[in-house]
PDB file of C-alpha atoms and ligand atoms in Angstrom:
ATOM      1  CA  UNK C   1      14.247 -15.485  -3.743  1.00  0.00           C
ATOM      2  CA  UNK C   2      11.924 -18.268  -2.598  1.00  0.00           C
ATOM      3  CA  UNK C   3       8.438 -17.231  -1.479  1.00  0.00           C
ATOM      4  CA  UNK C   4       9.023 -19.102   1.756  1.00  0.00           C
ATOM      5  CA  UNK C   5      11.827 -19.441   4.323  1.00  0.00           C
ATOM      6  CA  UNK C   6      11.998 -20.809   7.869  1.00  0.00           C
ATOM      7  CA  UNK C   7      11.009 -17.428   9.255  1.00  0.00           C
ATOM      8  CA  UNK C   8       8.584 -15.875   6.779  1.00  0.00           C
ATOM      9  CA  UNK C   9       6.262 -16.697   3.927  1.00  0.00           C
ATOM     10  CA  UNK C  10       4.028 -14.742   1.571  1.00  0.00           C
ATOM     11  CA  UNK C  11       0.332 -15.634   1.465  1.00  0.00           C
ATOM     12  CA  UNK C  12      -2.904 -14.010   0.266  1.00  0.00           C
ATOM     13  CA  UNK C  13      -4.299 -11.602   2.865  1.00  0.00           C
ATOM     14  CA  UNK C  14      -7.577 -12.470   4.577  1.00  0.00           C
ATOM     15  CA  UNK C  15     -10.155 -10.560   6.617  1.00  0.00           C
ATOM     16  CA  UNK C  16      -8.305 -11.709   9.787  1.00  0.00           C
ATOM     17  CA  UNK C  17      -5.335  -9.572   8.716  1.00  0.00           C
ATOM     18  CA  UNK C  18      -7.215  -6.264   8.982  1.00  0.00           C
ATOM     19  CA  UNK C  19      -5.796  -5.280  12.401  1.00  0.00           C
ATOM     20  CA  UNK C  20      -2.262  -6.229  11.301  1.00  0.00           C
ATOM     21  CA  UNK C  21      -2.655  -3.961   8.276  1.00  0.00           C
ATOM     22  CA  UNK C  22      -3.787  -1.061  10.491  1.00  0.00           C
ATOM     23  CA  UNK C  23      -0.739  -1.612  12.751  1.00  0.00           C
ATOM     24  CA  UNK C  24       1.870  -2.054  10.021  1.00  0.00           C
ATOM     25  CA  UNK C  25       0.551   0.952   8.128  1.00  0.00           C
ATOM     26  CA  UNK C  26       0.910   3.087  11.280  1.00  0.00           C
ATOM     27  CA  UNK C  27       4.392   1.701  12.031  1.00  0.00           C
ATOM     28  CA  UNK C  28       5.649   2.714   8.572  1.00  0.00           C
ATOM     29  CA  UNK C  29       3.587   5.846   7.813  1.00  0.00           C
ATOM     30  CA  UNK C  30       6.261   8.458   8.573  1.00  0.00           C
ATOM     31  CA  UNK C  31       8.186   8.197   5.261  1.00  0.00           C
ATOM     32  CA  UNK C  32       8.727   4.491   5.981  1.00  0.00           C
ATOM     33  CA  UNK C  33       9.196   4.729   9.762  1.00  0.00           C
ATOM     34  CA  UNK C  34       7.047   4.646  12.914  1.00  0.00           C
ATOM     35  CA  UNK C  35       4.292   7.279  12.812  1.00  0.00           C
ATOM     36  CA  UNK C  36       2.515   6.262  16.018  1.00  0.00           C
ATOM     37  CA  UNK C  37       3.453   9.553  17.737  1.00  0.00           C
ATOM     38  CA  UNK C  38       2.029  11.543  14.824  1.00  0.00           C
ATOM     39  CA  UNK C  39      -1.551  10.257  14.871  1.00  0.00           C
ATOM     40  CA  UNK C  40      -3.985  10.287  17.767  1.00  0.00           C
ATOM     41  CA  UNK C  41      -5.965   7.324  16.410  1.00  0.00           C
ATOM     42  CA  UNK C  42      -3.891   4.284  15.388  1.00  0.00           C
ATOM     43  CA  UNK C  43      -6.292   3.400  12.593  1.00  0.00           C
ATOM     44  CA  UNK C  44      -6.151   6.693  10.685  1.00  0.00           C
ATOM     45  CA  UNK C  45      -3.444   5.927   8.098  1.00  0.00           C
ATOM     46  CA  UNK C  46      -4.725   2.391   7.544  1.00  0.00           C
ATOM     47  CA  UNK C  47      -8.203   3.674   6.637  1.00  0.00           C
ATOM     48  CA  UNK C  48      -6.618   5.343   3.611  1.00  0.00           C
ATOM     49  CA  UNK C  49      -3.493   3.430   2.572  1.00  0.00           C
ATOM     50  CA  UNK C  50      -4.036  -0.211   3.573  1.00  0.00           C
ATOM     51  CA  UNK C  51      -7.369  -1.662   4.694  1.00  0.00           C
ATOM     52  CA  UNK C  52      -9.675  -0.624   1.801  1.00  0.00           C
ATOM     53  CA  UNK C  53      -7.425  -2.568  -0.582  1.00  0.00           C
ATOM     54  CA  UNK C  54      -7.860  -5.769   1.404  1.00  0.00           C
ATOM     55  CA  UNK C  55     -11.611  -5.212   1.583  1.00  0.00           C
ATOM     56  CA  UNK C  56     -12.279  -4.125  -2.017  1.00  0.00           C
ATOM     57  CA  UNK C  57      -9.396  -5.659  -4.014  1.00  0.00           C
ATOM     58  CA  UNK C  58      -8.678  -8.870  -2.071  1.00  0.00           C
ATOM     59  CA  UNK C  59      -7.189 -10.703  -5.073  1.00  0.00           C
ATOM     60  CA  UNK C  60      -4.368  -8.158  -5.007  1.00  0.00           C
ATOM     61  CA  UNK C  61      -3.562  -8.203  -1.267  1.00  0.00           C
ATOM     62  CA  UNK C  62      -0.747 -10.311   0.178  1.00  0.00           C
ATOM     63  CA  UNK C  63       0.899 -10.446   3.579  1.00  0.00           C
ATOM     64  CA  UNK C  64       4.312 -11.482   4.807  1.00  0.00           C
ATOM     65  CA  UNK C  65       3.612 -13.854   7.681  1.00  0.00           C
ATOM     66  CA  UNK C  66       6.126 -14.614  10.421  1.00  0.00           C
ATOM     67  CA  UNK C  67       5.983 -17.381  13.014  1.00  0.00           C
ATOM     68  CA  UNK C  68       4.128 -15.163  15.495  1.00  0.00           C
ATOM     69  CA  UNK C  69       2.489 -12.458  13.462  1.00  0.00           C
ATOM     70  CA  UNK C  70       2.092 -10.719  10.148  1.00  0.00           C
ATOM     71  CA  UNK C  71       5.062  -8.388   9.492  1.00  0.00           C
ATOM     72  CA  UNK C  72       4.316  -6.878   6.106  1.00  0.00           C
ATOM     73  CA  UNK C  73       1.845  -6.410   3.304  1.00  0.00           C
ATOM     74  CA  UNK C  74       1.583  -5.465  -0.323  1.00  0.00           C
ATOM     75  CA  UNK C  75      -1.806  -4.282  -1.554  1.00  0.00           C
ATOM     76  CA  UNK C  76      -3.011  -2.739  -4.775  1.00  0.00           C
ATOM     77  CA  UNK C  77      -5.723  -2.338  -7.329  1.00  0.00           C
ATOM     78  CA  UNK C  78      -5.541  -3.078 -11.059  1.00  0.00           C
ATOM     79  CA  UNK C  79      -7.860  -0.156 -11.888  1.00  0.00           C
ATOM     80  CA  UNK C  80      -7.447   2.979  -9.775  1.00  0.00           C
ATOM     81  CA  UNK C  81     -10.431   4.864 -11.230  1.00  0.00           C
ATOM     82  CA  UNK C  82     -12.853   1.955 -10.721  1.00  0.00           C
ATOM     83  CA  UNK C  83     -11.459   1.355  -7.225  1.00  0.00           C
ATOM     84  CA  UNK C  84     -12.078   5.004  -6.303  1.00  0.00           C
ATOM     85  CA  UNK C  85     -15.663   4.763  -7.559  1.00  0.00           C
ATOM     86  CA  UNK C  86     -16.264   1.678  -5.427  1.00  0.00           C
ATOM     87  CA  UNK C  87     -14.713   3.254  -2.315  1.00  0.00           C
ATOM     88  CA  UNK C  88     -16.828   6.393  -2.737  1.00  0.00           C
ATOM     89  CA  UNK C  89     -19.915   4.218  -2.603  1.00  0.00           C
ATOM     90  CA  UNK C  90     -18.991   1.488  -0.121  1.00  0.00           C
ATOM     91  CA  UNK C  91     -15.974   2.491   2.038  1.00  0.00           C
ATOM     92  CA  UNK C  92     -15.772   6.196   2.768  1.00  0.00           C
ATOM     93  CA  UNK C  93     -19.333   6.536   4.135  1.00  0.00           C
ATOM     94  CA  UNK C  94     -18.527   3.722   6.590  1.00  0.00           C
ATOM     95  CA  UNK C  95     -15.200   5.313   7.636  1.00  0.00           C
ATOM     96  CA  UNK C  96     -16.840   8.722   8.099  1.00  0.00           C
ATOM     97  CA  UNK C  97     -19.353   7.109  10.420  1.00  0.00           C
ATOM     98  CA  UNK C  98     -16.610   5.333  12.402  1.00  0.00           C
ATOM     99  CA  UNK C  99     -14.680   8.559  12.984  1.00  0.00           C
ATOM    100  CA  UNK C 100     -17.695  10.842  13.419  1.00  0.00           C
ATOM    101  CA  UNK C 101     -16.865  11.548  17.083  1.00  0.00           C
ATOM    102  CA  UNK C 102     -13.110  11.983  16.508  1.00  0.00           C
ATOM    103  CA  UNK C 103     -11.507  15.435  16.791  1.00  0.00           C
ATOM    104  CA  UNK C 104      -8.111  15.843  15.151  1.00  0.00           C
ATOM    105  CA  UNK C 105      -5.283  17.044  17.371  1.00  0.00           C
ATOM    106  CA  UNK C 106      -2.165  16.660  15.221  1.00  0.00           C
ATOM    107  CA  UNK C 107      -1.258  17.904  11.710  1.00  0.00           C
ATOM    108  CA  UNK C 108      -1.231  14.284  10.449  1.00  0.00           C
ATOM    109  CA  UNK C 109      -4.731  13.723  11.872  1.00  0.00           C
ATOM    110  CA  UNK C 110      -5.855  16.768   9.898  1.00  0.00           C
ATOM    111  CA  UNK C 111      -4.195  15.494   6.681  1.00  0.00           C
ATOM    112  CA  UNK C 112      -5.933  12.128   6.881  1.00  0.00           C
ATOM    113  CA  UNK C 113      -9.314  13.657   7.724  1.00  0.00           C
ATOM    114  CA  UNK C 114      -8.956  15.893   4.676  1.00  0.00           C
ATOM    115  CA  UNK C 115      -8.140  12.790   2.618  1.00  0.00           C
ATOM    116  CA  UNK C 116     -11.208  10.991   3.994  1.00  0.00           C
ATOM    117  CA  UNK C 117     -13.402  14.015   3.216  1.00  0.00           C
ATOM    118  CA  UNK C 118     -12.022  14.344  -0.347  1.00  0.00           C
ATOM    119  CA  UNK C 119     -10.744  10.897  -1.184  1.00  0.00           C
ATOM    120  CA  UNK C 120      -8.708   9.626  -4.090  1.00  0.00           C
ATOM    121  CA  UNK C 121      -6.244   6.770  -4.219  1.00  0.00           C
ATOM    122  CA  UNK C 122      -2.963   6.446  -6.060  1.00  0.00           C
ATOM    123  CA  UNK C 123      -1.292   9.514  -7.581  1.00  0.00           C
ATOM    124  CA  UNK C 124      -3.616  11.975  -9.334  1.00  0.00           C
ATOM    125  CA  UNK C 125      -2.994  12.161 -13.067  1.00  0.00           C
ATOM    126  CA  UNK C 126      -1.228   8.802 -13.407  1.00  0.00           C
ATOM    127  CA  UNK C 127      -4.268   6.517 -13.418  1.00  0.00           C
ATOM    128  CA  UNK C 128      -4.840   6.802 -17.189  1.00  0.00           C
ATOM    129  CA  UNK C 129      -1.396   5.703 -18.381  1.00  0.00           C
ATOM    130  CA  UNK C 130      -0.626   3.517 -15.333  1.00  0.00           C
ATOM    131  CA  UNK C 131      -4.047   2.253 -14.162  1.00  0.00           C
ATOM    132  CA  UNK C 132      -2.856  -0.008 -11.347  1.00  0.00           C
ATOM    133  CA  UNK C 133      -1.251   1.238  -8.146  1.00  0.00           C
ATOM    134  CA  UNK C 134       0.120  -0.430  -5.027  1.00  0.00           C
ATOM    135  CA  UNK C 135       1.385   0.063  -1.464  1.00  0.00           C
ATOM    136  CA  UNK C 136       4.029  -2.064   0.275  1.00  0.00           C
ATOM    137  CA  UNK C 137       5.133  -1.909   3.909  1.00  0.00           C
ATOM    138  CA  UNK C 138       7.322  -4.285   5.901  1.00  0.00           C
ATOM    139  CA  UNK C 139       8.224  -3.938   9.592  1.00  0.00           C
ATOM    140  CA  UNK C 140      11.930  -3.318  10.362  1.00  0.00           C
ATOM    141  CA  UNK C 141      12.519  -6.875  11.652  1.00  0.00           C
ATOM    142  CA  UNK C 142      11.787  -8.317   8.197  1.00  0.00           C
ATOM    143  CA  UNK C 143      13.311  -5.595   6.011  1.00  0.00           C
ATOM    144  CA  UNK C 144      16.393  -6.081   3.788  1.00  0.00           C
ATOM    145  CA  UNK C 145      15.918  -9.832   3.459  1.00  0.00           C
ATOM    146  CA  UNK C 146      14.668  -9.860  -0.122  1.00  0.00           C
ATOM    147  CA  UNK C 147      11.011  -9.972   0.937  1.00  0.00           C
ATOM    148  CA  UNK C 148      10.159  -6.564  -0.497  1.00  0.00           C
ATOM    149  CA  UNK C 149      11.326  -7.705  -3.931  1.00  0.00           C
ATOM    150  CA  UNK C 150       9.482 -11.025  -3.568  1.00  0.00           C
ATOM    151  CA  UNK C 151       6.233  -9.295  -2.532  1.00  0.00           C
ATOM    152  CA  UNK C 152       6.364  -6.761  -5.370  1.00  0.00           C
ATOM    153  CA  UNK C 153       7.069  -9.584  -7.842  1.00  0.00           C
ATOM    154  CA  UNK C 154       4.113 -11.535  -6.434  1.00  0.00           C
ATOM    155  CA  UNK C 155       1.688  -8.642  -6.957  1.00  0.00           C
ATOM    156  CA  UNK C 156       3.091  -7.597 -10.351  1.00  0.00           C
ATOM    157  CA  UNK C 157       2.778 -11.230 -11.448  1.00  0.00           C
ATOM    158  CA  UNK C 158      -0.929 -11.177 -10.603  1.00  0.00           C
ATOM    159  CA  UNK C 159      -1.396  -7.812 -12.350  1.00  0.00           C
ATOM    160  CA  UNK C 160       0.348  -9.171 -15.471  1.00  0.00           C
ATOM    161  CA  UNK C 161      -1.772 -12.315 -15.517  1.00  0.00           C
ATOM    162  CA  UNK C 162      -4.890 -10.133 -15.444  1.00  0.00           C
ATOM    163  CA  UNK C 163      -3.593  -8.115 -18.413  1.00  0.00           C
ATOM    164  CA  UNK C 164      -2.903  -4.906 -16.462  1.00  0.00           C
ATOM    165  CA  UNK C 165      -0.734  -2.733 -18.742  1.00  0.00           C
ATOM    166  CA  UNK C 166       1.092  -0.574 -16.200  1.00  0.00           C
ATOM    167  CA  UNK C 167       1.384   0.293 -12.510  1.00  0.00           C
ATOM    168  CA  UNK C 168       2.293   3.360 -10.469  1.00  0.00           C
ATOM    169  CA  UNK C 169       2.959   4.124  -6.816  1.00  0.00           C
ATOM    170  CA  UNK C 170       3.526   7.289  -4.821  1.00  0.00           C
ATOM    171  CA  UNK C 171       6.533   7.739  -2.527  1.00  0.00           C
ATOM    172  CA  UNK C 172       7.283  10.366   0.086  1.00  0.00           C
ATOM    173  CA  UNK C 173      10.254  12.355  -1.284  1.00  0.00           C
ATOM    174  CA  UNK C 174      11.841  11.925   2.185  1.00  0.00           C
ATOM    175  CA  UNK C 175      11.810   8.122   1.934  1.00  0.00           C
ATOM    176  CA  UNK C 176      15.337   7.619   0.566  1.00  0.00           C
ATOM    177  CA  UNK C 177      15.352   3.923   1.274  1.00  0.00           C
ATOM    178  CA  UNK C 178      12.164   3.241  -0.695  1.00  0.00           C
ATOM    179  CA  UNK C 179      13.392   5.368  -3.594  1.00  0.00           C
ATOM    180  CA  UNK C 180      16.557   3.229  -3.835  1.00  0.00           C
ATOM    181  CA  UNK C 181      14.478   0.064  -3.603  1.00  0.00           C
ATOM    182  CA  UNK C 182      12.114   1.005  -6.463  1.00  0.00           C
ATOM    183  CA  UNK C 183      15.010   2.133  -8.681  1.00  0.00           C
ATOM    184  CA  UNK C 184      16.764  -1.168  -8.044  1.00  0.00           C
ATOM    185  CA  UNK C 185      13.601  -3.073  -9.017  1.00  0.00           C
ATOM    186  CA  UNK C 186      13.479  -1.261 -12.342  1.00  0.00           C
ATOM    187  CA  UNK C 187      10.705   1.277 -11.730  1.00  0.00           C
ATOM    188  CA  UNK C 188      10.963   4.599 -13.558  1.00  0.00           C
ATOM    189  CA  UNK C 189      10.858   7.780 -11.471  1.00  0.00           C
ATOM    190  CA  UNK C 190       8.360  10.550 -12.230  1.00  0.00           C
ATOM    191  CA  UNK C 191       8.196  13.846 -10.406  1.00  0.00           C
ATOM    192  CA  UNK C 192       5.369  16.340 -10.841  1.00  0.00           C
ATOM    193  CA  UNK C 193       4.004  19.208  -8.720  1.00  0.00           C
ATOM    194  CA  UNK C 194       6.117  18.189  -5.724  1.00  0.00           C
ATOM    195  CA  UNK C 195       4.766  14.618  -5.891  1.00  0.00           C
ATOM    196  CA  UNK C 196       7.112  11.714  -6.496  1.00  0.00           C
ATOM    197  CA  UNK C 197       5.938   8.532  -8.154  1.00  0.00           C
ATOM    198  CA  UNK C 198       7.454   5.398  -9.620  1.00  0.00           C
ATOM    199  CA  UNK C 199       5.936   3.661 -12.636  1.00  0.00           C
ATOM    200  CA  UNK C 200       6.409   0.447 -14.588  1.00  0.00           C
ATOM    201  CA  UNK C 201       4.901  -0.993 -17.760  1.00  0.00           C
ATOM    202  CA  UNK C 202       3.977  -4.649 -17.384  1.00  0.00           C
ATOM    203  CA  UNK C 203       4.345  -7.500 -19.844  1.00  0.00           C
ATOM    204  CA  UNK C 204       1.108  -9.125 -20.825  1.00  0.00           C
ATOM    205  CA  UNK C 205       1.259 -12.909 -20.449  1.00  0.00           C
ATOM    206  CA  UNK C 206       1.917 -14.940 -23.589  1.00  0.00           C
ATOM    207  CA  UNK C 207      -1.245 -16.761 -24.679  1.00  0.00           C
TER     208      UNK C 207
HETATM  209  C1  LIG S 301      10.962  -0.352   1.111  1.00  0.00           C
HETATM  210  C2  LIG S 301      10.762  -1.834   1.442  1.00  0.00           C
HETATM  211  C3  LIG S 301       9.431  -2.293   0.911  1.00  0.00           C
HETATM  212  C4  LIG S 301      11.870  -2.646   0.754  1.00  0.00           C
HETATM  213  O1  LIG S 301      11.717  -4.011   1.081  1.00  0.00           O
HETATM  214  P1  LIG S 301      12.981  -4.843   1.639  1.00  0.00           P
HETATM  215  O2  LIG S 301      12.535  -6.205   1.940  1.00  0.00           O
HETATM  216  O3  LIG S 301      13.595  -4.056   2.740  1.00  0.00           O
HETATM  217  O4  LIG S 301      13.949  -4.808   0.365  1.00  0.00           O
HETATM  218  P2  LIG S 301      14.645  -6.080  -0.326  1.00  0.00           P
HETATM  219  O5  LIG S 301      15.558  -6.715   0.668  1.00  0.00           O
HETATM  220  O6  LIG S 301      13.616  -6.933  -0.968  1.00  0.00           O
HETATM  221  O7  LIG S 301      15.488  -5.359  -1.461  1.00  0.00           O
HETATM  222  C5  LIG S 301      15.306  -5.701  -2.855  1.00  0.00           C
HETATM  223  C6  LIG S 301      16.466  -5.150  -3.649  1.00  0.00           C
HETATM  224  O8  LIG S 301      16.493  -3.729  -3.536  1.00  0.00           O
HETATM  225  C7  LIG S 301      17.780  -3.311  -3.090  1.00  0.00           C
HETATM  226  N1  LIG S 301      17.573  -2.155  -2.236  1.00  0.00           N
HETATM  227  C8  LIG S 301      16.767  -2.055  -1.157  1.00  0.00           C
HETATM  228  N2  LIG S 301      16.834  -0.807  -0.650  1.00  0.00           N
HETATM  229  C9  LIG S 301      17.697  -0.130  -1.457  1.00  0.00           C
HETATM  230  C10 LIG S 301      18.209   1.200  -1.456  1.00  0.00           C
HETATM  231  N3  LIG S 301      17.811   2.095  -0.556  1.00  0.00           N
HETATM  232  N4  LIG S 301      19.086   1.568  -2.411  1.00  0.00           N
HETATM  233  C11 LIG S 301      19.482   0.686  -3.360  1.00  0.00           C
HETATM  234  N5  LIG S 301      19.052  -0.611  -3.412  1.00  0.00           N
HETATM  235  C12 LIG S 301      18.164  -0.993  -2.454  1.00  0.00           C
HETATM  236  C13 LIG S 301      18.318  -4.494  -2.305  1.00  0.00           C
HETATM  237  O9  LIG S 301      19.737  -4.447  -2.232  1.00  0.00           O
HETATM  238  C14 LIG S 301      17.817  -5.654  -3.136  1.00  0.00           C
HETATM  239  O10 LIG S 301      18.635  -5.816  -4.275  1.00  0.00           O
HETATM  240  P3  LIG S 301      18.797  -7.272  -5.005  1.00  0.00           P
HETATM  241  O11 LIG S 301      17.438  -7.960  -4.927  1.00  0.00           O
HETATM  242  O12 LIG S 301      19.165  -6.961  -6.381  1.00  0.00           O
HETATM  243  O13 LIG S 301      19.820  -7.973  -4.184  1.00  0.00           O
HETATM  244  C15 LIG S 301      10.852  -2.093   2.970  1.00  0.00           C
HETATM  245  O14 LIG S 301      12.153  -1.790   3.427  1.00  0.00           O
HETATM  246  C16 LIG S 301       9.836  -1.316   3.771  1.00  0.00           C
HETATM  247  O15 LIG S 301       8.686  -1.712   3.866  1.00  0.00           O
HETATM  248  N6  LIG S 301      10.253  -0.181   4.373  1.00  0.00           N
HETATM  249  C17 LIG S 301       9.406   0.585   5.281  1.00  0.00           C
HETATM  250  C18 LIG S 301       8.119   1.082   4.660  1.00  0.00           C
HETATM  251  C19 LIG S 301       8.307   1.767   3.338  1.00  0.00           C
HETATM  252  O16 LIG S 301       9.141   2.634   3.161  1.00  0.00           O
HETATM  253  N7  LIG S 301       7.457   1.372   2.360  1.00  0.00           N
HETATM  254  C20 LIG S 301       7.456   1.931   1.035  1.00  0.00           C
HETATM  255  C21 LIG S 301       6.578   3.103   1.025  1.00  0.00           C
HETATM  256  S1  LIG S 301       6.499   3.830  -0.612  1.00  0.00           S
END
């Protein structure tokens, strides 16, 4: 799959993509589908699952750009534990200030506020054996065209070049489509305590 076609191309994410990441995260946050009816603030899921990666791990953030707008992203961190330490210091205090006046009115609002109060990224317990983790989301108009594979390969290529030994990612058990996608790409499935994750060991580059 080329990294470019007439309609879309993959490029490194920039600070100008922040609002697109908030939007795409919201539009895919209900097990891969539109969650805008489930949150009373459109930014809530993006605070947790998208934007901090662009801000604090920008070398590992890519977007799928269309002619008019950004339609997808893949973001990640090579070192989940170090990323969490940095967010505790430099991201969560800022988010808590931004949402200080917000009162939750849906169950999903409550879930995200709990996550912001007691934050961790990735899937607990996997960060030792699989230190990197990632998130990928593509809007429906650009799905099923090979771009998901191309974006994952782009990020895993960067992880490999940096000597990252292994990666994990969490998936909602209800997201059948994503589960099929990760299996097809060669990820191994791990299930523990009701949480579903996919993992992959990465080849270190030949020197
Ligand atoms: C899941 C997602 C990233 C996949 O990206 P995509 O661009 O739609 O998938 P691709 O077209 O790149 O598919 C890559 C390969 O996986 C296969 N595949 C995709 N979905 C599959 C499924 N459900 N079952 C089996 N194979 C599947 C494709 O046939 C393709 O195979 P090939 O490359 O060998 O021909 C994308 O659909 C998406 O963002 N969905 C909404 C948000 C979401 O669920 N994100 C993941 C959250 S964990």
